């Protein structure tokens, strides 16, 4: 089987080249944080000469802790709101055959196609008109609005396949409509909820455009803006910029490797 | 009769209460702003001015006569086509290899390749900004090390190659997503189909052509559509890496709308470009519905 061996080695080589191409910038990012400005300038491809954390301290002092806190608050609030609002809406849409609901469903699907880029001007006017610029509360609302259509469609498909017999049995046992949802449907929808939550959390955590538009006060900025802030503050101090990016990115990567099964399942669910 | 009507009303009230939060949020932040954008596109107004001056179709005529608008649209198209070829193409090839071509380490390969998907696009842009940097960047150093000369204006400073450099960054970030998408589709193809094809004499490339490709056709369509919509909405990479420069050479629709509205203060004009973008996005949305229904 020598021909088979050669093909197999060639295929391994091909995926290895891509894996190296993906890994190299990440390794380079981490190493750059440990180097000095002068050193990186004279020898771009060199290795760190010592394990100094100076650049990490410089980056941390730009307020990264605050950016992380803001991002955690915004992500938890947005994802919670998206999942709660979408699940009840999808349940009604999947269980009722009122003709008006069909149009509401079409409207929600249509809003899924509207890019945030094409409503920037009125969005800015609505938020600033309501006096809500630079409020973490304000950014949660548009994030929820942009997450709801996709999540509702996802849950709608899930509830259509949910066994109605279980709900009817609960009704016979004396549950009212709300109890059927809170005691029977929701507890059995955990995996769908988790998938949707992970997907939306990755989106909100990394969202940049709306944050750029609506959060200008440094105390209220989320992580993507905080990282851009590093570039503005340090301009050519690449070790400090990369140290900052490393501190933000590495925990996410570790979390991903530990829970990759769930991430991959959630994000690849888009294809269904 | 009366109690039936009452029950109907209560049911409507119940349905309404469950739907109201979703409709309110989507209405206030997506649907109403779309209509306001359409209205604003027929007026001239600035960030602070409350006076809207009706200008009819002038903003649209201005867009069609604006060379930078066409550069931005062209760049979106380059990014869309380039991303479909590089991301969907490479993603499908890697997925096919991981599915049937290799026996060991496919989980490790999948994890590494998918990794950039969870990295924020601003972080991705900053990492690649440093790699492309003419003074401290790895790419210049590597090119010099093998005896070639790097571009005189820099990888991102040279208008003829800066868009290509962004395609490389986008591929780095997104190939893993496409790969996982296709991989899920490949693993759903029943093994018996391959066995039956082998009995009929179809192995290797023939089996790929007659069994694998038809099996993942729908997934590839979804991947192409996601890539197309992503390429239409691209903003973060361009804004962070070049800001649309040098001399507007890397401007895309998203960054140009932002520039016109919030840097130059031409909000009516920005609205007109927004509506053009919205119409393209809606057309793609309809295409998506049509194609996924067929599948």
XYZ file of C-alpha atoms in Angstrom:
567
model
C 0.000 0.000 0.000
C 2.786 2.546 -0.648
C 0.546 4.798 -2.737
C -1.978 4.951 0.062
C 0.807 5.846 2.547
C 2.015 8.734 0.396
C -1.507 10.159 0.059
C -2.084 9.833 3.789
C 1.182 11.633 4.602
C 0.355 14.379 2.106
C -3.075 14.900 3.674
C -1.613 15.047 7.181
C 0.922 17.566 5.919
C -1.816 19.741 4.412
C -3.891 19.991 7.605
C -0.703 20.466 9.633
C 0.342 23.434 7.492
C -3.015 25.107 8.104
C -2.898 24.305 11.840
C 0.584 25.882 12.022
C -0.634 28.926 10.112
C -3.460 29.314 12.660
C -1.258 28.760 15.705
C 1.708 30.945 14.688
C -0.005 34.351 15.139
C -1.385 33.272 18.537
C 2.065 32.174 19.736
C 3.573 35.345 18.278
C 0.995 37.440 20.180
C 1.881 35.819 23.522
C 5.653 36.058 22.946
C 5.489 39.697 21.817
C 4.097 40.655 25.234
C 7.286 39.430 26.887
C 9.672 41.360 24.633
C 10.966 44.928 24.830
C 10.270 47.679 22.325
C 13.906 47.968 21.254
C 14.340 44.213 20.951
C 11.225 43.739 18.824
C 12.338 46.560 16.513
C 15.832 45.191 15.830
C 14.793 41.521 15.647
C 11.133 41.076 14.686
C 11.347 37.267 14.642
C 13.416 36.813 17.818
C 12.363 35.188 21.058
C 11.917 37.011 24.401
C 15.246 37.489 26.201
C 13.712 37.271 29.663
C 10.310 36.645 31.200
C 9.483 40.242 32.142
C 5.893 41.239 32.845
C 6.468 45.007 32.333
C 4.333 45.183 29.201
C 1.515 43.277 30.925
C 1.582 45.791 33.792
C 1.507 48.735 31.353
C -1.439 47.205 29.507
C -3.329 46.233 32.683
C -3.036 49.810 33.960
C -5.092 51.122 31.031
C -8.110 49.768 32.892
C -8.524 46.274 31.447
C -10.207 45.077 34.651
C -12.971 47.643 34.107
C -13.419 46.671 30.446
C -13.715 43.009 31.450
C -16.322 43.838 34.087
C -18.332 45.920 31.597
C -18.198 43.126 29.024
C -19.297 40.508 31.554
C -22.252 42.657 32.667
C -23.337 43.467 29.112
C -22.975 39.862 27.933
C -24.870 38.327 30.863
C -27.694 40.868 30.641
C -28.001 40.679 26.837
C -27.897 36.891 26.613
C -30.363 36.532 29.501
C -32.751 38.965 27.858
C -32.385 37.345 24.412
C -33.028 33.809 25.675
C -35.952 34.788 27.927
C -37.747 36.976 25.377
C -37.102 34.706 22.372
C -38.166 31.500 24.089
C -41.612 32.738 25.151
C -42.198 34.425 21.773
C -41.155 31.295 19.867
C -43.387 29.132 22.088
C -46.471 31.192 21.281
C -45.608 31.269 17.568
C -45.154 27.487 17.506
C -48.301 26.646 19.499
C -50.938 29.048 18.214
C -52.397 29.011 14.706
C -53.832 32.532 14.763
C -53.417 34.010 11.230
C -51.848 37.236 12.557
C -49.012 35.244 14.127
C -47.869 34.039 10.738
C -47.234 37.650 9.737
C -45.443 38.352 12.999
C -43.176 35.386 12.294
C -42.436 36.704 8.778
C -41.647 40.128 10.279
C -39.203 38.596 12.749
C -37.495 36.555 10.021
C -37.259 39.669 7.837
C -35.647 41.696 10.629
C -32.947 39.008 10.784
C -31.740 40.255 7.376
C -31.347 43.920 8.445
C -27.640 44.689 8.975
C -26.794 46.972 11.924
C -24.707 49.039 9.469
C -27.826 50.185 7.655
C -29.588 51.609 10.729
C -26.656 53.344 12.434
C -28.001 56.894 12.071
C -31.489 56.359 13.571
C -30.102 53.985 16.210
C -27.714 56.693 17.366
C -30.532 59.257 17.332
C -32.917 57.043 19.321
C -30.337 56.223 21.996
C -28.968 59.760 22.280
C -32.477 61.250 22.107
C -33.487 59.083 25.078
C -30.408 60.352 26.930
C -28.982 56.809 27.037
C -25.604 57.280 25.340
C -22.812 55.821 27.471
C -25.054 53.573 29.490
C -24.462 49.833 29.755
C -28.229 49.461 30.000
C -28.715 51.160 26.645
C -26.380 48.881 24.707
C -28.072 45.765 26.086
C -31.327 46.709 24.330
C -30.008 46.864 20.730
C -27.874 43.755 21.383
C -31.031 41.947 22.477
C -32.947 43.292 19.478
C -30.294 41.953 17.085
C -30.099 38.570 18.844
C -33.846 37.941 19.169
C -34.787 37.203 15.514
C -32.230 34.424 15.022
C -32.853 32.929 18.487
C -36.630 33.024 17.992
C -36.355 31.167 14.677
C -34.071 28.617 16.354
C -36.461 28.036 19.296
C -39.470 28.013 16.955
C -38.004 25.022 15.119
C -37.228 23.373 18.462
C -40.727 23.853 19.896
C -42.382 22.542 16.719
C -40.688 19.204 17.447
C -41.372 19.333 21.185
C -43.798 16.488 22.120
C -47.215 18.053 22.756
C -48.359 14.995 24.698
C -46.129 16.081 27.580
C -47.840 19.469 27.704
C -51.318 17.936 27.492
C -50.467 15.552 30.312
C -49.376 18.487 32.454
C -52.622 20.330 31.653
C -54.615 17.246 32.767
C -52.613 17.229 35.995
C -53.904 20.743 36.674
C -51.061 22.986 35.474
C -52.097 26.329 34.009
C -50.539 27.642 30.779
C -47.700 29.428 32.544
C -46.911 26.396 34.697
C -46.805 24.164 31.620
C -44.068 26.407 30.280
C -42.054 26.919 33.467
C -42.354 23.338 34.794
C -42.427 21.195 31.656
C -41.256 22.950 28.500
C -38.361 25.060 29.803
C -36.701 22.359 31.942
C -36.670 20.061 28.886
C -35.257 22.749 26.566
C -31.906 23.065 28.314
C -29.690 21.988 25.441
C -31.402 24.271 22.919
C -31.125 27.166 25.394
C -27.442 26.474 26.064
C -26.666 26.350 22.335
C -28.440 29.638 21.698
C -26.851 31.253 24.769
C -23.292 30.293 23.781
C -23.836 31.516 20.240
C -25.194 34.886 21.383
C -22.558 35.222 24.130
C -19.731 34.889 21.579
C -21.447 37.505 19.410
C -22.122 40.037 22.204
C -18.715 39.542 23.867
C -16.952 40.404 20.591
C -19.372 43.019 19.231
C -17.588 46.170 18.104
C -19.653 48.404 15.793
C -22.577 49.274 18.083
C -20.249 49.620 21.076
C -18.109 52.051 19.064
C -21.208 54.045 18.209
C -22.921 54.111 21.601
C -20.170 53.901 24.243
C -17.677 56.782 24.157
C -17.032 57.239 27.882
C -13.933 55.250 28.844
C -15.438 53.998 32.117
C -18.283 52.319 30.270
C -16.368 50.749 27.357
C -16.471 47.013 26.642
C -13.440 44.851 25.807
C -13.273 45.307 21.997
C -13.195 49.089 22.546
C -10.713 48.631 25.380
C -8.381 46.764 23.049
C -8.671 49.474 20.403
C -7.895 51.912 23.212
C -4.560 50.092 23.717
C -3.607 50.897 20.147
C -4.577 54.542 20.598
C -2.681 54.855 23.843
C 0.518 52.958 22.999
C 0.738 53.572 19.191
C 4.089 51.819 18.565
C 4.486 50.073 21.933
C 3.655 46.692 20.440
C 4.703 44.649 23.496
C 2.101 46.492 25.597
C -0.600 46.179 22.910
C 0.053 42.442 22.488
C 0.236 41.937 26.271
C -3.219 43.509 26.544
C -4.628 41.451 23.685
C -3.103 38.312 25.241
C -4.694 38.974 28.635
C -8.094 39.335 26.979
C -7.781 36.521 24.429
C -5.947 33.739 26.252
C -8.662 33.097 28.890
C -11.255 32.845 26.090
C -9.060 30.375 24.188
C -8.558 28.223 27.302
C -12.310 28.298 27.964
C -12.893 27.285 24.354
C -10.443 24.359 24.459
C -12.029 23.087 27.695
C -15.597 23.416 26.413
C -14.956 23.123 22.668
C -17.552 20.411 22.208
C -20.314 22.860 23.258
C -18.881 25.818 21.319
C -18.550 23.829 18.114
C -22.002 22.280 18.420
C -23.579 25.650 19.147
C -21.881 27.576 16.350
C -22.129 24.798 13.772
C -25.854 24.524 14.529
C -26.187 27.470 12.148
C -25.948 25.048 9.254
C -29.184 23.300 10.133
C -70.975 31.807 23.588
C -69.986 34.736 25.787
C -67.581 32.634 27.797
C -66.091 31.389 24.519
C -65.484 34.969 23.366
C -63.986 35.806 26.753
C -61.672 32.805 26.503
C -60.661 33.922 23.024
C -59.886 37.407 24.311
C -57.883 36.029 27.224
C -55.956 33.824 24.816
C -55.204 36.838 22.612
C -54.096 38.768 25.685
C -51.870 35.898 26.745
C -50.300 35.520 23.290
C -49.847 39.263 23.069
C -48.135 39.449 26.443
C -45.724 36.673 25.465
C -44.904 38.305 22.112
C -44.813 41.929 23.240
C -41.220 42.100 24.574
C -39.756 40.540 21.424
C -41.842 42.735 19.127
C -41.083 45.891 21.129
C -37.305 45.356 21.048
C -37.156 44.309 17.392
C -39.572 47.108 16.466
C -37.767 49.934 18.282
C -34.204 48.935 17.407
C -34.498 47.193 14.016
C -37.757 47.799 12.142
C -38.537 51.430 13.007
C -34.890 52.483 12.440
C -35.046 50.849 8.982
C -38.071 52.981 8.089
C -36.448 56.111 9.580
C -33.291 55.408 7.544
C -35.416 55.204 4.391
C -37.101 58.511 5.262
C -33.790 60.170 6.162
C -32.270 59.160 2.832
C -34.486 61.772 1.114
C -33.263 64.601 3.375
C -30.075 66.517 4.131
C -29.254 66.767 7.852
C -26.316 66.608 10.262
C -25.585 65.039 13.649
C -26.622 68.082 15.678
C -28.932 69.930 13.298
C -32.593 69.266 13.906
C -33.513 70.849 10.564
C -34.176 68.277 7.875
C -34.089 69.692 4.336
C -35.957 67.649 1.710
C -33.673 66.842 -1.224
C -35.627 64.103 -3.035
C -33.376 61.559 -4.703
C -30.257 63.785 -4.522
C -28.516 61.567 -1.949
C -28.904 58.530 -4.201
C -27.717 60.457 -7.276
C -24.752 61.669 -5.224
C -23.911 58.054 -4.309
C -24.008 56.877 -7.925
C -21.687 59.746 -8.913
C -19.351 59.233 -5.931
C -16.200 57.265 -6.928
C -15.551 56.274 -3.289
C -19.022 54.692 -3.053
C -18.128 52.498 -6.044
C -14.713 51.673 -4.539
C -16.473 50.608 -1.319
C -19.029 48.485 -3.190
C -16.258 46.938 -5.311
C -14.258 46.123 -2.167
C -17.295 44.416 -0.612
C -17.637 42.313 -3.770
C -13.908 41.458 -3.767
C -14.153 40.442 -0.112
C -17.287 38.350 -0.749
C -15.869 36.488 -3.766
C -12.406 36.119 -2.211
C -13.889 34.856 1.062
C -16.114 32.298 -0.657
C -13.121 30.902 -2.545
C -10.689 30.954 0.395
C -12.970 30.258 3.363
C -15.644 27.921 1.983
C -13.143 26.288 -0.396
C -10.415 25.679 2.174
C -12.967 24.840 4.870
C -14.526 22.150 2.666
C -11.136 20.668 1.705
C -9.950 20.528 5.319
C -13.271 19.037 6.433
C -13.100 16.336 3.757
C -9.581 15.415 4.880
C -10.543 15.310 8.563
C -13.648 13.233 7.827
C -12.133 10.430 5.765
C -8.537 11.198 4.813
C -6.704 10.899 8.125
C -7.022 8.522 11.031
C -5.268 10.268 13.912
C -5.475 13.650 15.576
C -8.587 14.957 13.843
C -9.953 16.412 17.123
C -6.696 18.302 17.717
C -6.716 19.673 14.167
C -10.363 20.666 14.481
C -9.804 22.449 17.797
C -6.817 24.432 16.494
C -8.480 25.381 13.214
C -11.681 26.503 14.933
C -9.871 28.521 17.635
C -9.812 31.941 15.884
C -13.628 31.880 15.661
C -13.876 32.718 19.386
C -11.250 35.510 19.230
C -12.744 38.994 19.032
C -12.369 40.589 15.600
C -10.637 43.602 17.182
C -8.018 41.295 18.740
C -7.602 39.503 15.386
C -7.146 42.859 13.652
C -4.526 44.036 16.177
C -2.536 40.777 15.950
C -2.461 40.987 12.147
C -1.763 44.718 12.202
C 1.449 43.866 14.017
C 2.271 40.965 11.673
C 1.884 43.313 8.664
C 3.752 46.206 10.349
C 6.685 47.389 8.182
C 8.981 47.933 11.207
C 8.279 45.158 13.693
C 6.124 42.766 11.637
C 6.823 39.084 11.166
C 5.780 39.074 7.512
C 8.403 41.621 6.438
C 11.068 39.735 8.391
C 10.048 36.390 6.846
C 9.976 37.780 3.302
C 13.415 39.354 3.796
C 14.737 36.114 5.287
C 13.984 34.214 2.078
C 15.645 36.945 0.034
C 12.626 38.806 -1.340
C 11.798 42.482 -1.031
C 8.663 43.451 0.923
C 6.321 46.057 -0.641
C 7.826 49.535 -0.295
C 4.650 51.112 1.112
C 3.931 48.278 3.551
C 1.476 45.389 3.312
C -1.482 47.540 4.289
C -0.130 50.836 2.946
C -0.009 49.655 -0.656
C -3.529 50.122 -2.108
C -3.055 47.342 -4.657
C -2.490 44.620 -2.044
C -4.112 45.858 1.189
C -7.498 44.256 0.407
C -5.731 40.943 -0.298
C -4.008 41.170 3.075
C -7.405 41.592 4.709
C -8.665 38.505 2.879
C -5.756 36.547 4.406
C -6.695 37.772 7.880
C -10.377 36.988 7.296
C -9.485 33.486 6.077
C -7.314 32.945 9.163
C -10.271 33.896 11.341
C -13.118 32.108 9.515
C -11.892 28.945 7.761
C -12.384 26.968 10.988
C -16.050 27.907 11.131
C -16.679 26.775 7.551
C -14.703 23.598 8.193
C -16.819 22.647 11.206
C -20.005 23.440 9.272
C -19.024 21.124 6.397
C -17.648 18.492 8.778
C -21.049 18.215 10.483
C -22.627 17.704 7.055
C -20.075 15.085 6.041
C -20.581 13.096 9.206
C -24.314 13.002 8.521
C -23.796 11.136 5.218
C -24.676 7.481 5.878
C -21.658 5.131 5.539
C -23.840 2.697 3.550
C -23.909 5.185 0.679
C -20.132 4.907 0.367
C -20.313 1.107 0.571
C -22.975 1.009 -2.128
C -20.930 3.368 -4.300
C -17.836 1.200 -3.784
C -19.799 -1.854 -4.981
C -20.661 0.102 -8.101
C -16.983 0.870 -8.584
C -16.933 4.445 -7.272
C -14.024 5.046 -4.894
C -11.752 7.949 -4.039
C -12.414 11.021 -6.163
C -15.371 9.371 -7.895
C -17.039 8.673 -4.547
C -16.320 12.274 -3.543
C -17.995 13.542 -6.723
C -21.077 11.272 -6.655
C -21.676 10.747 -2.927
C -19.931 13.429 -0.868
C -20.682 16.551 -2.920
C -24.455 15.901 -3.352
C -24.592 15.053 0.376
C -23.186 18.411 1.459
C -24.706 20.580 -1.278
C -27.151 22.302 1.096
C -24.480 22.893 3.736
C -22.213 24.470 1.116
C -25.055 26.775 0.048
C -25.560 27.840 3.682
C -21.806 28.382 4.093
C -21.652 30.495 0.937
C -24.622 32.583 2.071
C -23.195 33.151 5.563
C -19.892 34.190 3.956
C -21.667 36.485 1.492
C -23.680 38.233 4.201
C -20.554 38.480 6.380
C -18.627 40.028 3.477
C -21.409 42.526 2.898
C -21.419 43.541 6.581
C -17.629 43.585 7.060
C -16.584 46.492 9.300
C -14.286 45.583 12.207
C -11.222 44.327 10.270
C -11.247 47.327 7.928
C -11.940 49.915 10.620
C -9.153 48.696 12.922
C -6.509 47.718 10.351
C -6.687 50.548 7.803
C -9.598 52.798 8.730
C -10.584 52.581 5.040
C -7.249 54.046 3.874
C -4.821 54.591 2.290
C -6.770 57.279 0.410
C -10.064 55.327 0.740
C -8.589 52.330 -1.117
C -9.907 49.811 1.448
C -13.194 51.572 2.181
C -16.194 49.185 2.377
C -19.901 50.056 2.618
C -19.948 49.716 6.425
C -16.931 51.945 7.070
C -18.051 54.455 4.436
C -21.492 54.802 6.059
C -19.781 55.333 9.425
C -17.366 57.903 7.928
C -20.102 59.877 6.173
C -22.469 59.858 9.157
C -20.260 60.285 12.194
C -16.986 61.801 10.939
C -18.236 64.064 8.148
C -21.754 64.582 9.520
C -23.579 63.892 6.227
C -26.317 61.822 7.796
C -28.811 61.977 4.950
C -26.148 60.793 2.511
C -25.127 58.015 4.936
C -28.811 56.974 5.088
C -28.971 56.640 1.292
C -25.912 54.338 1.255
C -27.456 52.452 4.199
C -30.625 51.816 2.189
C -28.607 50.517 -0.775
C -26.813 48.150 1.631
C -30.137 47.145 3.199
C -31.694 46.341 -0.194
C -28.735 44.108 -1.109
C -28.978 42.374 2.289
C -32.739 41.801 1.909
C -32.228 40.366 -1.586
C -29.671 37.950 -0.135
C -32.099 37.090 2.685
C -34.793 36.186 0.141
C -32.260 34.081 -1.786
C -31.407 32.300 1.471
C -35.063 31.489 2.182
C -35.638 30.248 -1.371
C -32.526 28.062 -1.392
C -33.042 26.591 2.071
C -36.665 25.736 1.288
C -35.599 23.764 -1.743
C -33.203 21.766 0.455
